[in-house]
Amino acid sequence: METLEFKASDLRIHREWLDGVWKMADGTPLHETASKQDEANPDQTQQDTKEPMNENISKNISDTQRLTRARAKNLREQNKNE
């Protein structure tokens, strides 16, 4: 039997694209869970926001997910300020 070692930061939350929105596996829209995740784990949020905020398209899906999460956070903050 092969044993794999990995860090907790290597794990990703399962999401599905349904009805034009990224949703959690339980059907909850991603934008509703994002604020809960930010409150539950502020250290992870800080790690995610270290990524540069740009419009480069990444071929690596994990990089794209991090940029998308950070961009969603920026949009939420912009909406609060308006």
PDB file of C-alpha atoms in Angstrom:
ATOM      1  CA  MET A   1       0.000   0.000   0.000  1.00  0.00           C
ATOM      2  CA  GLU A   2       1.328   3.436  -0.958  1.00  0.00           C
ATOM      3  CA  THR A   3       1.217   6.301   1.550  1.00  0.00           C
ATOM      4  CA  LEU A   4       0.933   9.874   0.362  1.00  0.00           C
ATOM      5  CA  GLU A   5       1.993  12.799   2.514  1.00  0.00           C
ATOM      6  CA  PHE A   6       0.415  16.224   2.059  1.00  0.00           C
ATOM      7  CA  LYS A   7      -0.268  19.411   3.970  1.00  0.00           C
ATOM      8  CA  ALA A   8      -3.736  20.605   4.945  1.00  0.00           C
ATOM      9  CA  SER A   9      -3.219  23.558   2.590  1.00  0.00           C
ATOM     10  CA  ASP A  10      -3.043  21.082  -0.331  1.00  0.00           C
ATOM     11  CA  LEU A  11      -6.694  20.105   0.198  1.00  0.00           C
ATOM     12  CA  ARG A  12      -9.417  21.773  -1.859  1.00  0.00           C
ATOM     13  CA  ILE A  13     -13.161  22.071  -1.263  1.00  0.00           C
ATOM     14  CA  HIS A  14     -15.221  20.190  -3.839  1.00  0.00           C
ATOM     15  CA  ARG A  15     -17.270  22.552  -6.027  1.00  0.00           C
ATOM     16  CA  GLU A  16     -19.608  21.989  -8.955  1.00  0.00           C
ATOM     17  CA  TRP A  17     -20.700  24.375 -11.721  1.00  0.00           C
ATOM     18  CA  LEU A  18     -24.517  24.312 -11.561  1.00  0.00           C
ATOM     19  CA  ASP A  19     -26.970  26.792 -13.075  1.00  0.00           C
ATOM     20  CA  GLY A  20     -24.183  29.239 -13.934  1.00  0.00           C
ATOM     21  CA  VAL A  21     -22.824  29.396 -10.358  1.00  0.00           C
ATOM     22  CA  TRP A  22     -20.046  27.545  -8.520  1.00  0.00           C
ATOM     23  CA  LYS A  23     -21.766  25.576  -5.749  1.00  0.00           C
ATOM     24  CA  MET A  24     -20.545  23.398  -2.924  1.00  0.00           C
ATOM     25  CA  ALA A  25     -21.224  19.660  -3.223  1.00  0.00           C
ATOM     26  CA  ASP A  26     -24.251  20.127  -0.923  1.00  0.00           C
ATOM     27  CA  GLY A  27     -25.758  22.682  -3.350  1.00  0.00           C
ATOM     28  CA  THR A  28     -24.922  25.839  -1.369  1.00  0.00           C
ATOM     29  CA  PRO A  29     -23.828  28.698  -3.683  1.00  0.00           C
ATOM     30  CA  LEU A  30     -20.129  29.484  -3.303  1.00  0.00           C
ATOM     31  CA  HIS A  31     -20.644  33.186  -2.511  1.00  0.00           C
ATOM     32  CA  GLU A  32     -22.668  32.210   0.584  1.00  0.00           C
ATOM     33  CA  THR A  33     -19.958  29.914   1.924  1.00  0.00           C
ATOM     34  CA  ALA A  34     -17.027  32.217   1.118  1.00  0.00           C
ATOM     35  CA  SER A  35     -17.847  34.630   3.938  1.00  0.00           C
ATOM     36  CA  LYS A  36     -18.268  31.723   6.361  1.00  0.00           C
ATOM     37  CA  GLN A  37     -14.859  30.358   5.358  1.00  0.00           C
ATOM     38  CA  ASP A  38     -13.231  33.779   5.783  1.00  0.00           C
ATOM     39  CA  GLU A  39     -14.639  34.030   9.311  1.00  0.00           C
ATOM     40  CA  ALA A  40     -13.752  30.444  10.185  1.00  0.00           C
ATOM     41  CA  ASN A  41     -10.159  30.548   8.937  1.00  0.00           C
ATOM     42  CA  PRO A  42      -8.671  34.058   8.591  1.00  0.00           C
ATOM     43  CA  ASP A  43      -5.120  32.651   8.227  1.00  0.00           C
ATOM     44  CA  GLN A  44      -6.087  30.804   5.033  1.00  0.00           C
ATOM     45  CA  THR A  45      -7.685  33.988   3.695  1.00  0.00           C
ATOM     46  CA  GLN A  46      -4.433  35.880   4.190  1.00  0.00           C
ATOM     47  CA  GLN A  47      -2.526  33.164   2.334  1.00  0.00           C
ATOM     48  CA  ASP A  48      -4.958  33.301  -0.566  1.00  0.00           C
ATOM     49  CA  THR A  49      -4.714  37.078  -0.922  1.00  0.00           C
ATOM     50  CA  LYS A  50      -0.922  36.955  -1.311  1.00  0.00           C
ATOM     51  CA  GLU A  51      -1.536  35.902  -4.907  1.00  0.00           C
ATOM     52  CA  PRO A  52      -1.249  38.782  -7.398  1.00  0.00           C
ATOM     53  CA  MET A  53      -4.614  40.107  -8.489  1.00  0.00           C
ATOM     54  CA  ASN A  54      -4.478  40.048 -12.262  1.00  0.00           C
ATOM     55  CA  GLU A  55      -6.411  38.751 -15.237  1.00  0.00           C
ATOM     56  CA  ASN A  56      -3.827  36.180 -16.391  1.00  0.00           C
ATOM     57  CA  ILE A  57      -5.433  32.887 -17.335  1.00  0.00           C
ATOM     58  CA  SER A  58      -3.704  29.949 -15.713  1.00  0.00           C
ATOM     59  CA  LYS A  59      -3.522  26.466 -17.210  1.00  0.00           C
ATOM     60  CA  ASN A  60      -3.246  25.088 -13.683  1.00  0.00           C
ATOM     61  CA  ILE A  61      -6.755  24.825 -12.233  1.00  0.00           C
ATOM     62  CA  SER A  62      -5.587  25.124  -8.610  1.00  0.00           C
ATOM     63  CA  ASP A  63      -3.947  28.490  -9.399  1.00  0.00           C
ATOM     64  CA  THR A  64      -7.138  29.620 -11.129  1.00  0.00           C
ATOM     65  CA  GLN A  65      -9.246  28.696  -8.086  1.00  0.00           C
ATOM     66  CA  ARG A  66      -7.013  30.726  -5.750  1.00  0.00           C
ATOM     67  CA  LEU A  67      -7.197  33.767  -8.031  1.00  0.00           C
ATOM     68  CA  THR A  68     -10.959  33.376  -8.339  1.00  0.00           C
ATOM     69  CA  ARG A  69     -11.385  33.215  -4.546  1.00  0.00           C
ATOM     70  CA  ALA A  70      -9.268  36.330  -4.083  1.00  0.00           C
ATOM     71  CA  ARG A  71     -11.121  38.154  -6.864  1.00  0.00           C
ATOM     72  CA  ALA A  72     -14.476  37.236  -5.291  1.00  0.00           C
ATOM     73  CA  LYS A  73     -13.259  38.675  -1.988  1.00  0.00           C
ATOM     74  CA  ASN A  74     -12.216  41.917  -3.711  1.00  0.00           C
ATOM     75  CA  LEU A  75     -15.612  42.221  -5.394  1.00  0.00           C
ATOM     76  CA  ARG A  76     -17.399  41.707  -2.050  1.00  0.00           C
ATOM     77  CA  GLU A  77     -15.290  44.476  -0.495  1.00  0.00           C
ATOM     78  CA  GLN A  78     -16.001  46.803  -3.425  1.00  0.00           C
ATOM     79  CA  ASN A  79     -19.748  46.163  -3.076  1.00  0.00           C
ATOM     80  CA  LYS A  80     -19.587  47.008   0.649  1.00  0.00           C
ATOM     81  CA  ASN A  81     -17.922  50.340  -0.153  1.00  0.00           C
ATOM     82  CA  GLU A  82     -20.554  51.363  -2.721  1.00  0.00           C
TER      83      GLU A  82
END
